[in-house]
């Protein structure tokens, strides 16, 4: 089964063509074509993702990236002309410029041999999500290919289950129940999956997401967006130096839930900086180090609680922050030392950030277990993984 996958929930525009085979016990994914463009540099000036700029960039880049992915996959065959039904398919695309870009695309390409389109329909920034959805819906209609909406967070879960192999990825099937710790720019939550695609949330942040806390601390340290990797790099230099006298609180560490709170930690960093009259590069490194330690410790404490309560067969971390080596190592050590019956899954470093491979893989797994694309799609900024399967 060949799938074209589209991801536009935040500041990455991505299109992938993959071929899936097998099912949730043994799936493999050949990556036939893959194109991704990050807008991070453009948003840096705003200190975060600016939704209307994200939308504009997605509209500019979606068609070229899709052409690139289809071309790599050998599925871009030129054919001039557009049929009345293809023209009709453009009806729901609102912006004139975007509509024209899709029309030109449809005019020049023969309907490719793909079986399904998978597109992120939430959570994320609604103007950004709508771009991907209206594009997918239009070309799906024009080519008569079903379009399946995928939850971005399910994508992050699936990405942690993919192991690189020659030409693509193989699913390493999790022993169920699977506990996922999702840590990204917009989310921080524990989700339990007792059976495939059926989710129960057992804890979440009450305020900032972990990635958001990294980004805010980065801003306090005058680092550009996205700050996570830069804070981590500063922290690494402090670790090399050895000694660090700064300690930040571990918010909500002792409460009896699997919930989190990170906004106080950011405030603690702010107060610390306000109290220092001259801030050297070395001070910044120590602050980044202390912040990263506090985040890691809270994630470990809460994961210990969640694992003790649920005793899952496997545990994974997913989302942009799962690229962080200190957090990865801390959580893997915890499971390997104290929860030896639980398997650990970590995403390949190439798949920690937003991408369309994870969306296509999730779409394939859903289709291979008999789930069908349903009705017209809507962008839902606050979409949540649920028990509905
Ligand atoms: O999943 P993602 O790419 O986008 C969302 O769905 O939100 O996550 C992006 C977040 C950003 O906040 C970024 O700063 C953070 O992931 N991030 C990191 C690291 N790499 C990315 N945070 C800490 N350490 C990293 N190495
Ligand atoms: Zn994400």
Short mmCIF file of C-alpha atoms and ligand atoms in Angstrom, two decimals:
data_model
loop_
_atom_site.label_atom_id
_atom_site.label_comp_id
_atom_site.label_asym_id
_atom_site.label_seq_id
_atom_site.Cartn_x
_atom_site.Cartn_y
_atom_site.Cartn_z
CA UNK A 1 0.00 0.00 0.00
CA UNK A 2 1.44 3.35 -1.06
CA UNK A 3 0.67 6.42 1.00
CA UNK A 4 1.32 10.11 0.45
CA UNK A 5 1.63 11.75 3.88
CA UNK A 6 1.39 15.46 4.63
CA UNK A 7 2.37 17.26 7.85
CA UNK A 8 1.78 20.99 8.43
CA UNK A 9 0.74 21.24 12.09
CA UNK A 10 3.44 23.65 13.22
CA UNK A 11 6.55 25.06 11.56
CA UNK A 12 7.68 22.09 9.47
CA UNK A 13 6.18 21.46 6.05
CA UNK A 14 6.65 17.81 5.11
CA UNK A 15 5.56 15.39 2.39
CA UNK A 16 6.48 11.72 2.25
CA UNK A 17 5.63 8.84 -0.02
CA UNK A 18 5.98 5.51 1.71
CA UNK A 19 5.03 1.95 0.97
CA UNK A 20 3.79 -0.05 3.92
CA UNK A 21 3.44 -3.78 4.25
CA UNK A 22 2.47 -6.09 7.09
CA UNK A 23 0.38 -5.06 10.07
CA UNK A 24 0.80 -3.85 13.65
CA UNK A 25 2.75 -7.00 14.48
CA UNK A 26 5.36 -6.77 11.74
CA UNK A 27 4.95 -3.68 9.52
CA UNK A 28 7.75 -2.32 7.37
CA UNK A 29 7.85 1.02 5.61
CA UNK A 30 9.85 1.71 2.47
CA UNK A 31 10.49 5.43 2.18
CA UNK A 32 10.02 6.11 -1.52
CA UNK A 33 10.23 9.90 -1.37
CA UNK A 34 10.66 12.40 1.44
CA UNK A 35 10.78 16.20 1.52
CA UNK A 36 10.81 18.47 4.56
CA UNK A 37 11.32 22.17 5.06
CA UNK A 38 11.69 23.78 8.47
CA UNK A 39 10.54 27.36 8.91
CA UNK A 40 12.38 27.69 12.23
CA UNK A 41 14.76 30.40 10.97
CA UNK A 42 11.84 32.53 9.79
CA UNK A 43 10.06 32.28 13.13
CA UNK A 44 13.24 32.96 15.12
CA UNK A 45 12.66 36.72 14.80
CA UNK A 46 9.33 36.31 16.63
CA UNK A 47 10.78 34.13 19.40
CA UNK A 48 8.24 31.41 18.61
CA UNK A 49 5.99 30.12 15.87
CA UNK A 50 3.88 32.87 14.34
CA UNK A 51 0.71 31.12 13.03
CA UNK A 52 -0.05 33.28 10.00
CA UNK A 53 3.53 33.19 8.83
CA UNK A 54 3.47 29.40 9.26
CA UNK A 55 0.32 29.20 7.14
CA UNK A 56 1.80 31.39 4.41
CA UNK A 57 4.96 29.31 4.27
CA UNK A 58 3.05 26.03 4.19
CA UNK A 59 0.99 27.38 1.28
CA UNK A 60 4.16 28.34 -0.59
CA UNK A 61 6.03 25.12 0.05
CA UNK A 62 3.49 22.32 0.12
CA UNK A 63 3.19 21.88 -3.64
CA UNK A 64 6.96 21.96 -4.37
CA UNK A 65 7.67 19.54 -1.52
CA UNK A 66 4.94 17.17 -2.68
CA UNK A 67 6.36 17.29 -6.22
CA UNK A 68 9.80 16.50 -4.79
CA UNK A 69 8.51 13.53 -2.76
CA UNK A 70 6.49 12.17 -5.72
CA UNK A 71 9.45 12.64 -8.06
CA UNK A 72 11.81 10.77 -5.75
CA UNK A 73 9.23 8.00 -5.57
CA UNK A 74 9.09 7.83 -9.37
CA UNK A 75 5.42 8.78 -9.22
CA UNK A 76 5.56 12.20 -10.81
CA UNK A 77 4.40 11.64 -14.38
CA UNK A 78 3.62 14.71 -16.40
CA UNK A 79 0.25 15.06 -18.03
CA UNK A 80 -1.20 18.34 -19.17
CA UNK A 81 -4.78 19.30 -18.57
CA UNK A 82 -7.29 19.45 -15.84
CA UNK A 83 -10.71 17.76 -15.87
CA UNK A 84 -13.95 19.39 -14.71
CA UNK A 85 -14.00 17.07 -11.68
CA UNK A 86 -10.46 18.18 -10.78
CA UNK A 87 -11.50 21.79 -11.10
CA UNK A 88 -14.48 20.99 -8.86
CA UNK A 89 -12.06 19.52 -6.28
CA UNK A 90 -10.48 22.96 -5.89
CA UNK A 91 -13.77 24.47 -4.84
CA UNK A 92 -13.09 24.34 -1.10
CA UNK A 93 -9.59 25.85 -1.19
CA UNK A 94 -10.14 29.40 0.02
CA UNK A 95 -6.97 31.40 -0.65
CA UNK A 96 -6.65 32.38 -4.31
CA UNK A 97 -2.86 32.02 -4.51
CA UNK A 98 -2.87 28.60 -2.89
CA UNK A 99 -5.73 27.48 -5.10
CA UNK A 100 -3.78 28.57 -8.17
CA UNK A 101 -0.69 26.65 -7.00
CA UNK A 102 -2.74 23.48 -6.54
CA UNK A 103 -4.47 24.02 -9.89
CA UNK A 104 -1.09 24.33 -11.66
CA UNK A 105 0.09 21.20 -9.87
CA UNK A 106 -2.99 19.21 -10.88
CA UNK A 107 -2.65 20.56 -14.42
CA UNK A 108 0.83 19.13 -14.86
CA UNK A 109 0.71 15.74 -13.13
CA UNK A 110 -0.99 12.47 -13.90
CA UNK A 111 -2.88 11.01 -10.91
CA UNK A 112 -0.13 9.03 -9.14
CA UNK A 113 -0.55 5.41 -8.17
CA UNK A 114 -1.04 5.85 -4.47
CA UNK A 115 -3.71 4.20 -2.34
CA UNK A 116 -4.26 6.76 0.37
CA UNK A 117 -3.32 10.23 1.56
CA UNK A 118 -2.61 10.67 5.28
CA UNK A 119 -2.69 14.20 6.68
CA UNK A 120 -2.27 15.65 10.17
CA UNK A 121 -5.62 17.08 11.33
CA UNK A 122 -4.56 18.13 14.85
CA UNK A 123 -3.36 19.05 17.36
CA UNK A 124 -1.42 22.12 16.24
CA UNK A 125 -1.92 25.61 14.90
CA UNK A 126 -5.26 25.66 13.10
CA UNK A 127 -4.26 27.97 10.21
CA UNK A 128 -1.27 25.69 9.62
CA UNK A 129 -3.30 22.48 9.90
CA UNK A 130 -5.93 23.81 7.49
CA UNK A 131 -3.29 24.27 4.81
CA UNK A 132 -2.35 20.60 4.82
CA UNK A 133 -5.95 19.45 5.13
CA UNK A 134 -7.32 21.57 2.30
CA UNK A 135 -4.43 20.53 0.05
CA UNK A 136 -4.87 16.83 0.88
CA UNK A 137 -8.65 17.05 0.46
CA UNK A 138 -8.34 18.79 -2.92
CA UNK A 139 -5.83 16.41 -4.47
CA UNK A 140 -7.55 13.40 -2.90
CA UNK A 141 -10.80 14.46 -4.54
CA UNK A 142 -9.14 15.28 -7.84
CA UNK A 143 -7.38 11.91 -7.99
CA UNK A 144 -10.16 9.94 -6.30
CA UNK A 145 -7.90 8.77 -3.47
CA UNK A 146 -9.18 8.46 0.14
CA UNK A 147 -7.77 10.91 2.69
CA UNK A 148 -7.24 9.86 6.30
CA UNK A 149 -6.79 12.36 9.14
CA UNK A 150 -4.02 11.49 11.60
CA UNK A 151 -3.42 12.78 15.10
CA UNK A 152 0.02 14.40 15.25
CA UNK A 153 0.68 12.87 18.69
CA UNK A 154 -0.12 9.39 17.39
CA UNK A 155 2.51 10.15 14.77
CA UNK A 156 5.05 10.90 17.52
CA UNK A 157 4.13 7.62 19.26
CA UNK A 158 4.57 5.63 16.05
CA UNK A 159 7.87 7.38 15.27
CA UNK A 160 9.36 5.96 18.46
CA UNK A 161 8.45 2.45 17.30
CA UNK A 162 10.26 2.73 13.96
CA UNK A 163 13.70 1.20 13.62
CA UNK A 164 15.86 2.19 10.65
CA UNK A 165 16.41 -0.50 8.04
CA UNK A 166 17.75 -0.46 4.50
CA UNK A 167 15.54 1.96 2.52
CA UNK A 168 13.14 2.72 5.33
CA UNK A 169 11.91 1.62 8.73
CA UNK A 170 10.63 -1.51 10.43
CA UNK A 171 8.03 -1.37 13.17
CA UNK A 172 9.33 -2.78 16.43
CA UNK A 173 5.95 -3.86 17.81
CA UNK A 174 5.46 -2.74 21.42
CA UNK A 175 4.52 -5.19 24.12
CA UNK A 176 1.10 -3.86 25.23
CA UNK A 177 0.06 -1.99 27.23
CA UNK A 178 2.32 0.76 25.95
CA UNK A 179 2.99 3.85 28.05
CA UNK A 180 4.07 6.90 26.02
CA UNK A 181 5.64 10.04 27.43
CA UNK A 182 5.04 12.69 24.79
CA UNK A 183 7.23 15.75 25.15
CA UNK A 184 7.07 18.40 22.45
CA UNK A 185 6.72 22.13 21.97
CA UNK A 186 2.97 22.01 22.57
CA UNK A 187 2.46 18.87 24.67
CA UNK A 188 3.66 17.05 27.74
CA UNK A 189 1.56 14.03 28.59
CA UNK A 190 1.49 10.36 29.52
CA UNK A 191 -0.76 8.26 27.32
CA UNK A 192 -1.50 4.60 27.89
CA UNK A 193 -2.39 2.37 24.93
CA UNK A 194 -3.93 -0.94 26.11
CA UNK A 195 -4.81 -1.91 22.57
CA UNK A 196 -3.71 -0.31 19.34
CA UNK A 197 -5.15 3.20 18.76
CA UNK A 198 -7.15 3.23 22.02
CA UNK A 199 -5.67 5.81 24.35
CA UNK A 200 -6.07 6.85 27.96
CA UNK A 201 -4.34 9.98 29.24
CA UNK A 202 -2.94 9.43 32.71
CA UNK A 203 -1.12 12.71 33.25
CA UNK A 204 -0.30 15.98 31.54
CA UNK A 205 1.15 19.42 32.09
CA UNK A 206 -0.98 21.93 33.92
CA UNK A 207 0.74 24.84 32.18
CA UNK A 208 3.78 24.92 29.87
CA UNK A 209 4.92 21.98 27.76
CA UNK A 210 8.53 20.84 28.26
CA UNK A 211 9.61 22.08 24.83
CA UNK A 212 7.91 25.41 25.53
CA UNK A 213 9.87 25.67 28.81
CA UNK A 214 13.11 24.98 26.91
CA UNK A 215 12.15 27.64 24.35
CA UNK A 216 11.25 30.22 27.02
CA UNK A 217 14.47 29.61 28.95
CA UNK A 218 16.36 29.93 25.68
CA UNK A 219 14.76 33.32 25.17
CA UNK A 220 15.77 34.38 28.69
CA UNK A 221 19.33 33.39 27.77
CA UNK A 222 19.12 35.35 24.50
CA UNK A 223 19.17 32.24 22.32
CA UNK A 224 17.11 32.03 19.14
CA UNK A 225 13.99 29.88 18.63
CA UNK A 226 13.78 26.87 18.75
CA UNK A 227 15.77 26.94 21.95
CA UNK A 228 15.78 23.29 23.04
CA UNK A 229 18.90 22.16 21.18
CA UNK A 230 20.78 25.35 22.09
CA UNK A 231 19.96 25.12 25.80
CA UNK A 232 21.12 21.49 25.66
CA UNK A 233 24.38 22.51 23.96
CA UNK A 234 25.06 25.17 26.63
CA UNK A 235 24.27 22.65 29.37
CA UNK A 236 26.71 20.18 27.85
CA UNK A 237 29.55 22.71 28.19
CA UNK A 238 28.74 23.21 31.87
CA UNK A 239 28.69 19.44 32.35
CA UNK A 240 32.18 19.25 30.86
CA UNK A 241 33.40 21.84 33.34
CA UNK A 242 32.07 19.64 36.14
CA UNK A 243 30.98 21.77 39.07
CA UNK A 244 27.66 23.61 39.08
CA UNK A 245 26.28 25.32 42.19
CA UNK A 246 22.95 26.35 40.73
CA UNK A 247 19.91 24.27 41.62
CA UNK A 248 16.37 24.85 40.42
CA UNK A 249 13.19 23.37 41.94
CA UNK A 250 11.60 20.11 40.74
CA UNK A 251 7.99 21.30 40.34
CA UNK A 252 5.21 18.91 41.43
CA UNK A 253 7.77 16.23 42.21
CA UNK A 254 6.06 15.11 45.40
CA UNK A 255 2.40 15.33 44.48
CA UNK A 256 0.53 12.10 43.98
CA UNK A 257 -0.33 12.50 40.28
CA UNK A 258 1.36 11.94 36.95
CA UNK A 259 0.81 15.60 36.06
CA UNK A 260 3.48 18.19 35.42
CA UNK A 261 4.04 21.91 35.78
CA UNK A 262 6.92 23.71 34.09
CA UNK A 263 6.02 27.39 34.19
CA UNK A 264 7.46 27.82 37.70
CA UNK A 265 10.76 26.43 36.54
CA UNK A 266 10.97 29.04 33.82
CA UNK A 267 10.15 31.71 36.42
CA UNK A 268 12.89 30.36 38.72
CA UNK A 269 15.37 30.78 35.85
CA UNK A 270 14.10 34.32 35.31
CA UNK A 271 14.54 35.27 39.00
CA UNK A 272 18.00 33.74 39.06
CA UNK A 273 19.01 35.86 36.07
CA UNK A 274 17.48 39.01 37.60
CA UNK A 275 19.54 38.51 40.77
CA UNK A 276 22.83 38.28 38.88
CA UNK A 277 24.25 41.66 37.90
CA UNK A 278 26.70 40.45 35.26
CA UNK A 279 25.93 37.28 33.38
CA UNK A 280 28.90 35.57 31.81
CA UNK A 281 28.77 32.87 29.16
CA UNK A 282 29.78 30.43 31.88
CA UNK A 283 26.86 31.52 34.07
CA UNK A 284 24.50 30.86 31.17
CA UNK A 285 25.95 27.41 30.73
CA UNK A 286 25.44 26.61 34.41
CA UNK A 287 21.88 27.89 34.31
CA UNK A 288 21.09 25.79 31.22
CA UNK A 289 22.66 22.77 32.96
CA UNK A 290 20.64 23.27 36.16
CA UNK A 291 17.45 23.77 34.16
CA UNK A 292 18.00 20.66 32.08
CA UNK A 293 18.74 18.62 35.23
CA UNK A 294 15.52 19.85 36.84
CA UNK A 295 13.46 18.93 33.77
CA UNK A 296 15.10 15.52 33.51
CA UNK A 297 14.54 14.79 37.20
CA UNK A 298 10.87 15.74 37.07
CA UNK A 299 10.38 13.55 33.99
CA UNK A 300 12.12 10.66 35.77
CA UNK A 301 10.11 11.08 38.99
CA UNK A 302 6.81 11.21 37.12
CA UNK A 303 7.74 8.35 34.80
CA UNK A 304 8.65 6.23 37.83
CA UNK A 305 5.22 6.95 39.25
CA UNK A 306 3.41 6.20 35.98
CA UNK A 307 5.35 2.96 35.43
CA UNK A 308 4.73 1.80 39.02
CA UNK A 309 1.01 2.46 38.67
CA UNK A 310 0.48 0.94 35.24
CA UNK A 311 3.25 -1.66 34.93
CA UNK A 312 3.14 -1.45 31.11
CA UNK A 313 4.78 -3.94 28.76
CA UNK A 314 6.62 -1.10 27.04
CA UNK A 315 7.49 2.53 27.48
CA UNK A 316 8.45 5.13 24.89
CA UNK A 317 9.24 8.79 24.62
CA UNK A 318 8.21 10.83 21.61
CA UNK A 319 8.03 14.45 20.44
CA UNK A 320 10.70 17.04 19.69
CA UNK A 321 12.21 17.04 23.20
CA UNK A 322 12.91 13.30 22.91
CA UNK A 323 15.98 14.39 20.92
CA UNK A 324 17.52 15.52 24.21
CA UNK A 325 20.35 13.16 25.18
CA UNK A 326 20.26 13.87 28.91
CA UNK A 327 16.53 13.19 29.06
CA UNK A 328 16.84 10.09 26.87
CA UNK A 329 19.62 8.67 29.01
CA UNK A 330 17.88 9.47 32.31
CA UNK A 331 14.67 7.74 31.27
CA UNK A 332 16.34 4.71 29.69
CA UNK A 333 18.45 4.23 32.86
CA UNK A 334 15.33 4.41 35.01
CA UNK A 335 13.53 1.71 33.06
CA UNK A 336 16.53 -0.54 32.61
CA UNK A 337 17.42 -0.41 36.31
CA UNK A 338 14.07 -0.45 38.03
CA UNK A 339 11.48 -1.73 35.54
CA UNK A 340 13.24 -4.66 33.92
CA UNK A 341 10.01 -6.20 32.60
CA UNK A 342 9.27 -3.08 30.57
CA UNK A 343 10.77 -2.64 27.10
CA UNK A 344 11.98 0.84 26.10
CA UNK A 345 11.52 2.45 22.68
CA UNK A 346 13.23 5.67 21.61
CA UNK A 347 12.70 7.43 18.29
CA UNK A 348 15.52 7.46 15.79
CA UNK A 349 17.13 10.93 16.01
CA UNK A 350 16.00 11.64 12.44
CA UNK A 351 12.36 11.21 13.52
CA UNK A 352 12.17 13.09 16.83
CA UNK A 353 11.07 16.37 15.23
CA UNK A 354 7.96 16.87 13.17
CA UNK A 355 7.95 14.90 9.92
CA UNK A 356 5.55 13.24 7.50
CA UNK A 357 7.06 9.75 7.79
CA UNK A 358 5.43 9.28 11.18
CA UNK A 359 2.09 10.49 9.80
CA UNK A 360 2.27 8.09 6.85
CA UNK A 361 3.32 5.21 9.11
CA UNK A 362 0.45 5.88 11.54
CA UNK A 363 -1.96 6.10 8.58
CA UNK A 364 -0.70 2.80 7.21
CA UNK A 365 -1.02 1.05 10.58
CA UNK A 366 -4.58 2.32 10.92
CA UNK A 367 -5.49 1.23 7.39
CA UNK A 368 -3.84 -2.17 7.84
CA UNK A 369 -5.99 -2.78 10.89
CA UNK A 370 -9.17 -2.10 8.95
CA UNK A 371 -9.75 1.55 9.82
CA UNK A 372 -11.22 3.60 7.01
CA UNK A 373 -10.84 7.32 6.26
CA UNK A 374 -13.88 9.07 7.65
CA UNK A 375 -15.88 11.94 6.18
CA UNK A 376 -14.63 15.47 5.55
CA UNK A 377 -11.67 16.52 7.66
CA UNK A 378 -11.44 19.49 10.02
CA UNK A 379 -8.43 21.11 11.60
CA UNK A 380 -8.71 20.68 15.36
CA UNK A 381 -6.02 22.64 17.18
CA UNK A 382 -6.78 20.97 20.50
CA UNK A 383 -7.31 17.42 19.20
CA UNK A 384 -6.65 14.83 21.93
CA UNK A 385 -5.80 11.15 21.71
CA UNK A 386 -8.90 9.32 22.91
CA UNK A 387 -10.52 6.00 23.66
CA UNK A 388 -12.44 6.08 20.39
CA UNK A 389 -9.77 4.15 18.52
O1 LIG B 1 7.53 17.78 18.24
P1 LIG B 1 8.15 19.07 17.86
O2 LIG B 1 9.14 19.09 16.74
O3 LIG B 1 7.03 20.12 17.51
C1 LIG B 1 5.82 20.11 18.19
O4 LIG B 1 4.96 19.27 17.84
O5 LIG B 1 5.72 20.91 19.16
O6 LIG B 1 8.85 19.69 19.18
C2 LIG B 1 9.52 20.91 19.14
C3 LIG B 1 10.10 21.20 20.50
C4 LIG B 1 10.66 22.62 20.60
O7 LIG B 1 10.15 23.21 21.79
C5 LIG B 1 12.18 22.40 20.71
O8 LIG B 1 12.84 23.40 21.43
C6 LIG B 1 12.24 21.06 21.41
O9 LIG B 1 11.19 20.32 20.81
N1 LIG B 1 13.52 20.38 21.23
C7 LIG B 1 14.37 20.10 22.25
C8 LIG B 1 15.51 19.48 21.67
N2 LIG B 1 15.30 19.40 20.32
C9 LIG B 1 14.07 19.96 20.08
N3 LIG B 1 14.29 20.32 23.57
C10 LIG B 1 15.32 19.94 24.33
N4 LIG B 1 16.44 19.35 23.86
C11 LIG B 1 16.58 19.10 22.54
N5 LIG B 1 17.70 18.52 22.08
ZN1 LIG B 2 5.43 17.45 17.08
#
